[in-house]
mmCIF file of C-alpha atoms in Angstrom:
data_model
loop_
_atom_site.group_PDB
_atom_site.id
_atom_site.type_symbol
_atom_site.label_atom_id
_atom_site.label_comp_id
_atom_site.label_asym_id
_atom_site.label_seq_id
_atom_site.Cartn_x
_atom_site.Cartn_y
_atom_site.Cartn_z
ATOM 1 C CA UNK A 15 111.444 123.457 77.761
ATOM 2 C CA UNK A 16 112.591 120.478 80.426
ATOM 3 C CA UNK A 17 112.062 116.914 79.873
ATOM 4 C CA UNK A 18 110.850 114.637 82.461
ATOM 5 C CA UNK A 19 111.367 110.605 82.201
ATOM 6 C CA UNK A 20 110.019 108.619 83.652
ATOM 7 C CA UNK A 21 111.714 104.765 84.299
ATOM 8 C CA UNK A 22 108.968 101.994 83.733
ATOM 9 C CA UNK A 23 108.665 99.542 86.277
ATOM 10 C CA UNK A 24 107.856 96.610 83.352
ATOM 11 C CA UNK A 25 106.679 98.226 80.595
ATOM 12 C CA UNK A 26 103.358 99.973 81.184
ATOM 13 C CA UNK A 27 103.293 100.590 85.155
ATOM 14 C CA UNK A 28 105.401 104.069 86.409
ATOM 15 C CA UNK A 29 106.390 105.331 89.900
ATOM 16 C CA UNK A 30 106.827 109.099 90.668
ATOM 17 C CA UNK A 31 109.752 108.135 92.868
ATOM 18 C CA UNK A 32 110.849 107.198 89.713
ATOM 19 C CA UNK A 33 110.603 110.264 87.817
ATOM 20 C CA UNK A 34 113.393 112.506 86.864
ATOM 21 C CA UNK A 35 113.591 116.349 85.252
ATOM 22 C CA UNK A 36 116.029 117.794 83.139
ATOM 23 C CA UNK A 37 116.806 121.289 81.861
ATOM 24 C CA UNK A 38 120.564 120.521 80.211
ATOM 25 C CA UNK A 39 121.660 120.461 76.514
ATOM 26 C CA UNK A 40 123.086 117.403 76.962
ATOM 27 C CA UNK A 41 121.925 113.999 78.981
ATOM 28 C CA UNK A 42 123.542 111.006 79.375
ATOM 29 C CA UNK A 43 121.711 107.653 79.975
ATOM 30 C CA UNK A 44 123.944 104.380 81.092
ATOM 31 C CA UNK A 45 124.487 102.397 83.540
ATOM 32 C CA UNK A 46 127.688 104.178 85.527
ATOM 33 C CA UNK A 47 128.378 107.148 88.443
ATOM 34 C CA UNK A 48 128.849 110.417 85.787
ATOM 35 C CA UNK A 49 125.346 109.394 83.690
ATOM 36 C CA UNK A 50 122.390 111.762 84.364
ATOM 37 C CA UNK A 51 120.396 109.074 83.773
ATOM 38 C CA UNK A 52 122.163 105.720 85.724
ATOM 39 C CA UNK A 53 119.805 102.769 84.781
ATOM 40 C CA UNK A 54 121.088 99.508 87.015
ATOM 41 C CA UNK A 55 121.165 97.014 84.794
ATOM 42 C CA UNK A 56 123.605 94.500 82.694
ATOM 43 C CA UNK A 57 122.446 95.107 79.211
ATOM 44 C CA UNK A 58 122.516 98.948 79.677
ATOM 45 C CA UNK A 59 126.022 100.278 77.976
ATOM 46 C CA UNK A 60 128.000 101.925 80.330
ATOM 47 C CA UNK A 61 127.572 104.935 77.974
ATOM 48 C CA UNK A 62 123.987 103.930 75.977
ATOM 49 C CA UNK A 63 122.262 106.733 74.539
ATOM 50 C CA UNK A 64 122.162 110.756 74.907
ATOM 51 C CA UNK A 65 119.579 113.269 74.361
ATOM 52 C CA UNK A 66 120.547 116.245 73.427
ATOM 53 C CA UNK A 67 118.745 119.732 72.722
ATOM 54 C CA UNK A 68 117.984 121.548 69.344
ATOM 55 C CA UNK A 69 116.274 124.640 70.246
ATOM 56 C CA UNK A 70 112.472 123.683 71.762
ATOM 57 C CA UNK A 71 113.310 119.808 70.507
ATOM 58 C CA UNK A 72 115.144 117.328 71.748
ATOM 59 C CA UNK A 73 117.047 114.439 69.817
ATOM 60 C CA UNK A 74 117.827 110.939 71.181
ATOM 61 C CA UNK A 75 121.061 109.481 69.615
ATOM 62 C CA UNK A 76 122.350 105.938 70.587
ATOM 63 C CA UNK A 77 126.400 106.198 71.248
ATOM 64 C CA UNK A 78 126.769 102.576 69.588
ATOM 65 C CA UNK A 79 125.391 100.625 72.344
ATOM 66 C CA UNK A 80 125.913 96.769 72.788
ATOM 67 C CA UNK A 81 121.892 96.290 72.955
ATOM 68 C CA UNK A 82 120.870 98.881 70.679
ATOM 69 C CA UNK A 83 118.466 101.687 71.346
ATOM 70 C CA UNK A 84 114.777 101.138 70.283
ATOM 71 C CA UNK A 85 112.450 104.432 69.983
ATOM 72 C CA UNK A 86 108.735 102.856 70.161
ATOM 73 C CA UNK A 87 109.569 99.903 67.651
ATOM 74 C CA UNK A 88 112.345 101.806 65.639
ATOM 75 C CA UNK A 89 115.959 100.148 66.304
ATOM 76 C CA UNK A 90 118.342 103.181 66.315
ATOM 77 C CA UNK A 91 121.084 103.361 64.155
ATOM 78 C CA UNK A 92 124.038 104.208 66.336
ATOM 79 C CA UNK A 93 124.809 108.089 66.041
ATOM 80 C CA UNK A 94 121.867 108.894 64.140
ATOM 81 C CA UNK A 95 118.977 111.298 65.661
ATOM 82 C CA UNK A 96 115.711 110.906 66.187
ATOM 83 C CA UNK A 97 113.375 113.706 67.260
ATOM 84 C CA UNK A 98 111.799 112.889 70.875
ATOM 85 C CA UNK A 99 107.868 113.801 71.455
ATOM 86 C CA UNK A 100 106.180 113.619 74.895
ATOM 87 C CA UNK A 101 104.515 110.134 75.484
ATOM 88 C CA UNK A 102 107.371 108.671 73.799
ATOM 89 C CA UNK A 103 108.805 105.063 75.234
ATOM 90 C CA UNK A 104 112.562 104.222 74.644
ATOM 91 C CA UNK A 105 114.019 100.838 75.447
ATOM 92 C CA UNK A 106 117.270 100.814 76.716
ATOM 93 C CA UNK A 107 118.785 97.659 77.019
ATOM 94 C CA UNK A 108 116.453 95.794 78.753
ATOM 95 C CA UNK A 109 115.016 99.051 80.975
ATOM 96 C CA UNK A 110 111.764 100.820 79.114
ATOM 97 C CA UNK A 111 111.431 105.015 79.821
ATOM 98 C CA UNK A 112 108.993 107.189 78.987
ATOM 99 C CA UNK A 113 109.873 111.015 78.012
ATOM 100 C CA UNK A 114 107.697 113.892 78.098
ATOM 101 C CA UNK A 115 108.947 117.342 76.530
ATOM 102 C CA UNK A 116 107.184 120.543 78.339
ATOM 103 C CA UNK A 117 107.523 122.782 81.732
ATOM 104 C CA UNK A 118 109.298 120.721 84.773
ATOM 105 C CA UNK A 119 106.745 118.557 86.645
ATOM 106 C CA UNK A 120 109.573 119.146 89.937
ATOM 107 C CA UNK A 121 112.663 120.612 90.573
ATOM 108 C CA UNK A 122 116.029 119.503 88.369
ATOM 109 C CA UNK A 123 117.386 116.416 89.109
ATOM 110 C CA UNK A 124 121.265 116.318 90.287
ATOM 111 C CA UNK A 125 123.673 113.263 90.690
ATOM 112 C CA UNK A 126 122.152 112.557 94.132
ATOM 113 C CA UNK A 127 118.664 111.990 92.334
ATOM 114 C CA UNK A 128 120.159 110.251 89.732
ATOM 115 C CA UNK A 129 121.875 107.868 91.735
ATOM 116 C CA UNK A 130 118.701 107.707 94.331
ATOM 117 C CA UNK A 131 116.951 106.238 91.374
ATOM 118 C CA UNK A 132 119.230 104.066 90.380
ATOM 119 C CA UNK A 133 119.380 102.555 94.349
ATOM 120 C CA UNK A 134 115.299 102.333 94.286
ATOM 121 C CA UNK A 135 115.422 100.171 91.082
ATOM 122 C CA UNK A 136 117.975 98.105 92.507
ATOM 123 C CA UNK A 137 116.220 97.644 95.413
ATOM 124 C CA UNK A 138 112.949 97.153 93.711
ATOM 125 C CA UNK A 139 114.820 94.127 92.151
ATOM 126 C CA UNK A 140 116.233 92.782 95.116
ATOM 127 C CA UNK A 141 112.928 92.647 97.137
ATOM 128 C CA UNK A 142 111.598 90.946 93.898
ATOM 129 C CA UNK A 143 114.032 88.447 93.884
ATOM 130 C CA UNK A 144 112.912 87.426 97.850
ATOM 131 C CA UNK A 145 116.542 88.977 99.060
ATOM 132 C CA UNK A 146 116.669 91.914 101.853
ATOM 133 C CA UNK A 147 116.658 95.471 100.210
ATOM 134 C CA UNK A 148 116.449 97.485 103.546
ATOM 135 C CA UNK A 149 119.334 99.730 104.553
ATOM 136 C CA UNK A 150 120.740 98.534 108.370
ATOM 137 C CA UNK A 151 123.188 98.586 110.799
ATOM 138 C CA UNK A 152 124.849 95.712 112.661
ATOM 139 C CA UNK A 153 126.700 95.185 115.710
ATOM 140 C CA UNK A 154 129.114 92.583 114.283
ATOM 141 C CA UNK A 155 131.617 92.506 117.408
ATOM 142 C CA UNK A 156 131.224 93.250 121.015
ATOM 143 C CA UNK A 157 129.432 93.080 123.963
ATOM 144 C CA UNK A 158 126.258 93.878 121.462
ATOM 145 C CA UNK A 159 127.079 91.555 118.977
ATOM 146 C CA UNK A 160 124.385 90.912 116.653
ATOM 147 C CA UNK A 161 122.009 93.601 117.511
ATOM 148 C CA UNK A 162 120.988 94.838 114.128
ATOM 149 C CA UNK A 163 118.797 98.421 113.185
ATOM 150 C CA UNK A 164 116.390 98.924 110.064
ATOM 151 C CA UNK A 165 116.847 102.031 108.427
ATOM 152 C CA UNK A 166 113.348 102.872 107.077
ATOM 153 C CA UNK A 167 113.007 106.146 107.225
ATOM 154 C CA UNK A 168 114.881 108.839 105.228
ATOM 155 C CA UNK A 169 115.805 111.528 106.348
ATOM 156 C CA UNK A 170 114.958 110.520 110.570
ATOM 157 C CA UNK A 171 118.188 110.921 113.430
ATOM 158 C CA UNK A 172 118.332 107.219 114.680
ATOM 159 C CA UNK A 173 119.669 107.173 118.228
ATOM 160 C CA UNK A 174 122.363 104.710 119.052
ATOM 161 C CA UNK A 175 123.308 104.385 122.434
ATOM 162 C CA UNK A 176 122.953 102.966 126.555
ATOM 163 C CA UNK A 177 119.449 104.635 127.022
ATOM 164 C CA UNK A 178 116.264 102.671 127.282
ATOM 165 C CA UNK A 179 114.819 104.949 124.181
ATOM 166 C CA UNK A 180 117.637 105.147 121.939
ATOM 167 C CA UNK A 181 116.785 103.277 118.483
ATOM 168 C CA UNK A 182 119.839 100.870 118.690
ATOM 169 C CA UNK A 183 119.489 100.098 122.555
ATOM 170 C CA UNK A 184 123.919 99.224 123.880
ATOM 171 C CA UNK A 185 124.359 97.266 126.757
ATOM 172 C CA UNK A 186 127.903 98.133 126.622
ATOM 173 C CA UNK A 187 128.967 100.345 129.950
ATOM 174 C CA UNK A 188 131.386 102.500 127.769
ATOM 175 C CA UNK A 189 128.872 103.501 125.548
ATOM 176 C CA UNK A 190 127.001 106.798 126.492
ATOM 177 C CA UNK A 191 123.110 107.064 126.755
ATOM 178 C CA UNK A 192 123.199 109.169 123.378
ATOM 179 C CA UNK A 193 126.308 108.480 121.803
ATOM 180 C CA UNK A 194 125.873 109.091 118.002
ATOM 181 C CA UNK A 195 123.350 109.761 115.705
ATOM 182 C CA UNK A 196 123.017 108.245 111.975
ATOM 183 C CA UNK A 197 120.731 109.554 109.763
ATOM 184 C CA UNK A 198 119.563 107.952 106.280
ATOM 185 C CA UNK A 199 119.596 111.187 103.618
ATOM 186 C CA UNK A 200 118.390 109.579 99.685
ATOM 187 C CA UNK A 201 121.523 107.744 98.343
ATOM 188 C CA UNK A 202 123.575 108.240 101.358
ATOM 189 C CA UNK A 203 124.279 107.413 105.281
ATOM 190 C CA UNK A 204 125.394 110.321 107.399
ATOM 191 C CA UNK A 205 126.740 109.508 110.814
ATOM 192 C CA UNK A 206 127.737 112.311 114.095
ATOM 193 C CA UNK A 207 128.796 112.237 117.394
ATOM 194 C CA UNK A 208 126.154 113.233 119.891
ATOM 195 C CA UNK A 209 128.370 114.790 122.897
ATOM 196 C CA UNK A 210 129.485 111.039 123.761
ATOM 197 C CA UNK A 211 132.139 110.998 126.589
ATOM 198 C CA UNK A 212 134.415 108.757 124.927
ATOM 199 C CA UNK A 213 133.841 109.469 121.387
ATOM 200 C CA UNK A 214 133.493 107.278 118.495
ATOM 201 C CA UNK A 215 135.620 106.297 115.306
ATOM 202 C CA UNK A 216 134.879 105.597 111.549
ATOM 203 C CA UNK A 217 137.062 104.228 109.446
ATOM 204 C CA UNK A 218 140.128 104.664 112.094
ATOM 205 C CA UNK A 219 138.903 108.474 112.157
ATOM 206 C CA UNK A 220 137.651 110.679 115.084
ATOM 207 C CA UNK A 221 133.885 111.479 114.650
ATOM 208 C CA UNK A 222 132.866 115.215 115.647
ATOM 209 C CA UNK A 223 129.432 116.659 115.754
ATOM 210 C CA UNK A 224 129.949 117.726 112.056
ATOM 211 C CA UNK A 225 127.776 114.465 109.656
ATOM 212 C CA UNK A 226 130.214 112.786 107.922
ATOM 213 C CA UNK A 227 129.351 110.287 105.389
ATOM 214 C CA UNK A 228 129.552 106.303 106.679
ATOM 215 C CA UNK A 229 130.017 103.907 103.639
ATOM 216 C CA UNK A 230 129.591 100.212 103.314
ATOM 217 C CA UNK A 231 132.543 98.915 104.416
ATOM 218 C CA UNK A 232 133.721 101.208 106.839
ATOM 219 C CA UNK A 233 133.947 100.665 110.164
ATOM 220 C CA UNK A 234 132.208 102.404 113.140
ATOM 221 C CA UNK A 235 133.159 102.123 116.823
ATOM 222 C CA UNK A 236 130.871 102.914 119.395
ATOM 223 C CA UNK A 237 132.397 102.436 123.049
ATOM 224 C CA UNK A 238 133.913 98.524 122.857
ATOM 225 C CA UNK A 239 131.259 97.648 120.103
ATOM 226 C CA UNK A 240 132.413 97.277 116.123
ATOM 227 C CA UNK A 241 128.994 98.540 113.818
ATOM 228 C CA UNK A 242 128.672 97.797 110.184
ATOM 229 C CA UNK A 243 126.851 99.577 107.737
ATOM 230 C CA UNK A 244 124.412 97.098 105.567
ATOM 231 C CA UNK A 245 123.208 98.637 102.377
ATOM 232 C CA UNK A 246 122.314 95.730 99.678
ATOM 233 C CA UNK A 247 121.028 98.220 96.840
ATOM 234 C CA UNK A 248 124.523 100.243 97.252
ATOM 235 C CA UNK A 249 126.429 96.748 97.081
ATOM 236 C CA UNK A 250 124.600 95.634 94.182
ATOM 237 C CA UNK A 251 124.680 99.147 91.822
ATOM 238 C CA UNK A 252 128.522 99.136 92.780
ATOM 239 C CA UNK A 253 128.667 95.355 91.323
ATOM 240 C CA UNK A 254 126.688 96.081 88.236
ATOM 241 C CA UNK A 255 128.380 99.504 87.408
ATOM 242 C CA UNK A 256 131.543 97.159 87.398
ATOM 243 C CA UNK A 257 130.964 94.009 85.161
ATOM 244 C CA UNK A 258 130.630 94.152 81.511
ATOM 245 C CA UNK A 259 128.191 94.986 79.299
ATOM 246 C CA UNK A 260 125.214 91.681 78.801
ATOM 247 C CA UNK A 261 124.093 90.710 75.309
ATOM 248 C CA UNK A 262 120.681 90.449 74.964
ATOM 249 C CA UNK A 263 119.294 86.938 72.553
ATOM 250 C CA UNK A 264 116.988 87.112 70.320
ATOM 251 C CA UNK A 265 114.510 85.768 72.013
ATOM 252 C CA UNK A 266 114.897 88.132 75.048
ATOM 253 C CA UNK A 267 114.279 90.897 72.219
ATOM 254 C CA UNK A 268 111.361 89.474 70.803
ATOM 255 C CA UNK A 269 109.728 89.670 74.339
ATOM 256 C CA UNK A 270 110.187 93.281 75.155
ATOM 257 C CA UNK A 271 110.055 94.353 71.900
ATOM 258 C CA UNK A 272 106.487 92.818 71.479
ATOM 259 C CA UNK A 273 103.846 96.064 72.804
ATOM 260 C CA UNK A 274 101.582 93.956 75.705
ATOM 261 C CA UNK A 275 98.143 92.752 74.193
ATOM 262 C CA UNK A 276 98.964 92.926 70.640
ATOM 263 C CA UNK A 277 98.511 89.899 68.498
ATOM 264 C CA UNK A 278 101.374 88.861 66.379
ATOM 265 C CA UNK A 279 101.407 89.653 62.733
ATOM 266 C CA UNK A 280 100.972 86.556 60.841
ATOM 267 C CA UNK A 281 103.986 84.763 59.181
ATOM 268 C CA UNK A 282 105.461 85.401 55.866
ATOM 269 C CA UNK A 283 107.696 83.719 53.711
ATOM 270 C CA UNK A 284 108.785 80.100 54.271
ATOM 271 C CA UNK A 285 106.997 79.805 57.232
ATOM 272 C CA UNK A 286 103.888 80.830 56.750
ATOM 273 C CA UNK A 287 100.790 77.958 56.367
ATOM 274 C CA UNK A 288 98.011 78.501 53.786
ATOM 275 C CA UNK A 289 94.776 78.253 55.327
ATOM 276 C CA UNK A 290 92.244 76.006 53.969
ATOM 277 C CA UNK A 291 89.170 77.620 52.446
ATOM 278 C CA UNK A 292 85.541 76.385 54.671
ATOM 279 C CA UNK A 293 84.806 73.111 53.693
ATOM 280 C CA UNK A 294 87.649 72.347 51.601
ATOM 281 C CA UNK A 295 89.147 69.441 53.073
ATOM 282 C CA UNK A 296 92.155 68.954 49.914
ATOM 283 C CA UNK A 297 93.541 72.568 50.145
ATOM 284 C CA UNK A 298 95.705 73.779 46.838
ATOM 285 C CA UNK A 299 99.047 73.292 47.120
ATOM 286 C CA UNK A 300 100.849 76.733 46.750
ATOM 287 C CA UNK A 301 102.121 77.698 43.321
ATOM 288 C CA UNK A 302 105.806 77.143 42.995
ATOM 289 C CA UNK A 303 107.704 80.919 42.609
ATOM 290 C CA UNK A 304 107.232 81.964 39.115
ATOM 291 C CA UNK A 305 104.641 80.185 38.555
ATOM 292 C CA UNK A 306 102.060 81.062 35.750
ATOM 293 C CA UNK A 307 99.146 80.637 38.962
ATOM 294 C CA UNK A 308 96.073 81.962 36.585
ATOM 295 C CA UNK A 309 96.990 78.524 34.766
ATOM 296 C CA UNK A 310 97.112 76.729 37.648
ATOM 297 C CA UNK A 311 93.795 77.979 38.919
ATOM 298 C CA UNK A 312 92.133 76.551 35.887
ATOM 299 C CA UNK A 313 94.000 73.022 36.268
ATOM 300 C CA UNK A 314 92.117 70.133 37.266
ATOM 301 C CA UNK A 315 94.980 68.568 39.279
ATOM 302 C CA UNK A 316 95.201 72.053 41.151
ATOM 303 C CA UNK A 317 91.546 71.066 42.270
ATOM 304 C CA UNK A 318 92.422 68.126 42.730
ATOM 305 C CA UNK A 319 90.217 66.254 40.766
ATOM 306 C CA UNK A 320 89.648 64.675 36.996
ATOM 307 C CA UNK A 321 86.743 66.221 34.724
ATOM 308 C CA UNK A 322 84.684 64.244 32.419
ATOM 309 C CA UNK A 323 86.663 65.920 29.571
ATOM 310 C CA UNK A 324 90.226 64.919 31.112
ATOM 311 C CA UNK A 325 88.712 61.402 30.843
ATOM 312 C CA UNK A 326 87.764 61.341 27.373
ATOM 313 C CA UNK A 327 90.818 62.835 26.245
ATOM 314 C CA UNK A 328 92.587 59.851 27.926
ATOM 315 C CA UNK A 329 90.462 57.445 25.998
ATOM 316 C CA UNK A 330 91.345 59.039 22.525
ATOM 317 C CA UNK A 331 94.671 58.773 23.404
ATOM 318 C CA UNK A 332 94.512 55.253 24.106
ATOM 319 C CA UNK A 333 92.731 54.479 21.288
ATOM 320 C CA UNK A 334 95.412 55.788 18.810
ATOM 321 C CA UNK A 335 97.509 54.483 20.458
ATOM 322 C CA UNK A 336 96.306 51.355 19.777
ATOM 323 C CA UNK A 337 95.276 51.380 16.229
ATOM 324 C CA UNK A 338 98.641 52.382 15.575
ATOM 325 C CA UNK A 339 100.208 49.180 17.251
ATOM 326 C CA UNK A 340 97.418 47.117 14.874
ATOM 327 C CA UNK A 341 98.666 49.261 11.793
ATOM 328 C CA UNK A 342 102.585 48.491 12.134
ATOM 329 C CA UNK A 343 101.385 44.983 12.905
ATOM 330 C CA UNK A 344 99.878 44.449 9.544
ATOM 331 C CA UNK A 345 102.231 46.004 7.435
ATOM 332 C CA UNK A 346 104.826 43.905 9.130
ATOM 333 C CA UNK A 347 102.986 40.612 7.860
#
C-alpha cells in the first residue's frame, strides 16, 4: 500500500502540484534538504514528525517537535503512535496535510519532488506577499547590462545569444548568435554551451555542451557580459531551512486548530455567563460550589422576592420582641 499527501494550501483547498506518493517504511516530514516531506515554513521542526509502516498500516509519530503534531484535533504526544486512515488531516506546525492510504495516485516521489514542492509553496507565499516569485536571469554587467529573462516554462531550452530570435537578445559583438542554452528542469537550472566560438564560463569554470547545473550565486559569462541567476523561492527555502525553529502562541493555535464553520463550544467554568430564562428580567444568581441548590431553589431570596408568609413571620418576630422589652420593663419597676 503507498500513501499519498497531499499539502493544503489553507486548510480545506489542495493542489495536485502539490501532491506527493510514497512507498517507504519510513518518511520524514520537516522543514530541511534530507526530509521526504520538506514543508517551508518556521514553525515546522527541522525534524517534526515520521510515518512509518506496520504491515498494510501506517503510524504517524511526532519526534518531539517545538509546535507539536495535531492528528484531526488530537495533540500528539511526542513518540507515541497513532494509526493514520485515508482522509486524515495532520497539522504540522503551522502547514495542514492530508494523507490517504491505498494504490499510488502517480509515480514515487524522490528528493527532486520533494524539494519541487517545497519551492512551489515558497513561491506560492512569495507571490502572496506582492514580492516576485518567478525564476530569471539578469545581465548585471556589460554591454547588456540590465537585460533581464523570465523563466516560465519548465522544462523549455531558452536561447541566449546575438540573434534577432534568441530569448535573451546580446548586443554584445563577442557574443555568438546561439551561444548557450539554459533550461529550467523542477527544482533546478541547467545551463550548456551551444557551439559558441568563444565559449562561456560559470563559476570561473569552462562550460561544454554537457548541462551543468547554474546556482544562485554563481556567475555566468557570456562573451564580455556578467549573467546572474535570480531564483527568489530557492533564496527563501535556503533562508528558512537555516533559522531556528518559531514558537507558535496560543492564540495562533486557537486559529488553526478551530475546523472552518464550526461554532465554538460554549464556555465552562469561571467564564461562562448564565443565561437568563424568557422574561425573567432578575436572573438567579448561581449557587456557590457546594451548595445545597434544591434549598436554594425553594428560597424566596433566590427568587428574588418576599412571600406573604416571609412577612408575617417578620411581624411575629417583632412582636415578641417587643413584649419582651415591656416584660423586663415591669419587673424592673
Amino acid at each position: 500500500m503507498a500513501l499519498t499527501v497531499t499539502v493544503l494550501s489553507g486548510k480545506d483547498k489542495a493542489s495536485s502540484a502539490l501532491r506527493l506518493t510514497y512507498d517507504a517504511p519510513r518518511i520524514v516530514i520537516g522543514r530541511t534538504e534530507g526530509c521526504e516531506i520538506r514543508l517551508p515554513d518556521p514553525s515546522v521542526s527541522q525534524r517534526h514528525a515520521s510515518i512509518r509502516a506496520r504491515g498494510a498500516e501506517y503510524l504517524l509519530v511526532d519526534e518531539g517537535s517545538k509546535n507539536g503534531t495535531l492528528l484531526g484535533k488530537v495533540m500528539l504526544s511526542p513518540h507515541s503512535p497513532r494509526v493514520l486512515k485515508t482522509g486524515d488531516r495532520v497539522r504540522i506546525g503551522r502547514v495542514w496535510i492530508e494523507v490517504a492510504v491505498g494504490p499510488p495516485t502517480g509515480p514515487v516521489t524522490n528528493a527532486a519532488g520533494a524539494r519541487g514542492v517545497a519551492l512551489a509553496l515558497v513561491a506560492e507565499s512569495l507571490t502572496a506577499a506582492g514580492d516576485a516569485a518567478d525564476t530569471r536571469i539578469l545581465v548585471v554587467e556589460g554591454p547588456d547590462s540590465g537585460k533581464t529573462l523570465v523563466l516560465a516554462e519548465v522544462g523549455r531550452l531558452y536561447v541566449l545569444g546575438r540573434a534577432n530570435e534568441a530569448h535573451l537578445a546580446l548586443d554584445d559583438a563577442d557574443a555568438s548568435r546561439r551561444h548557450v542554452g539554459v533550461t529550467p528542469k523542477g527544482d533546478r537550472v541547467v545551463v550548456q554551451d551551444l557551439g559558441s566560438k568563444s565559449g562561456a564560463e560559470l563559476d570561473g569554470a569552462m562550460l561544454g555542451a554537457n548541462e551543468a547545473v547554474w546556482r544562485p550565486g554563481q556567475a555566468l559569462v557570456v562573451g564580455r557580459n556578467v549573467l546572474a541567476l535570480i531564483h527568489p523561492a530557492a533564496e527563501a527555502l535556503a533562508e528558512i531551512e537555516r533559522g531556528p525553529d518559531e514558537a507558535m502562541s496560543a492564540e495562533e493555535r486557537a486559529v488553526l486548530d478551530e475546523p472552518e464553520g464550526s461554532t465554538p463550544p460554549p464556555p465552562v467554568g469561571d467564564d461562562a455567563t448564565p443565561t437568563p430564562p424568557p422574561g425573567d428580567d432578575f436572573p438567579e444568581t448561581p449557587p456557590p460550589p457546594g451548595a445545597n441548590t434544591r434549598t436554594l431553589a425553594r428560597s424566596p431570596r433566590a427568587r428574588g422576592g418576599w412571600g406573604v408568609t416571609d412577612a408575617a413571620v417578620v411581624l411575629l418576630a417583632l412582636g415578641v420582641l417587643i413584649l419582651s422589652a415591656a416584660g423586663w420593663w415591669l419587673l424592673g419597676k
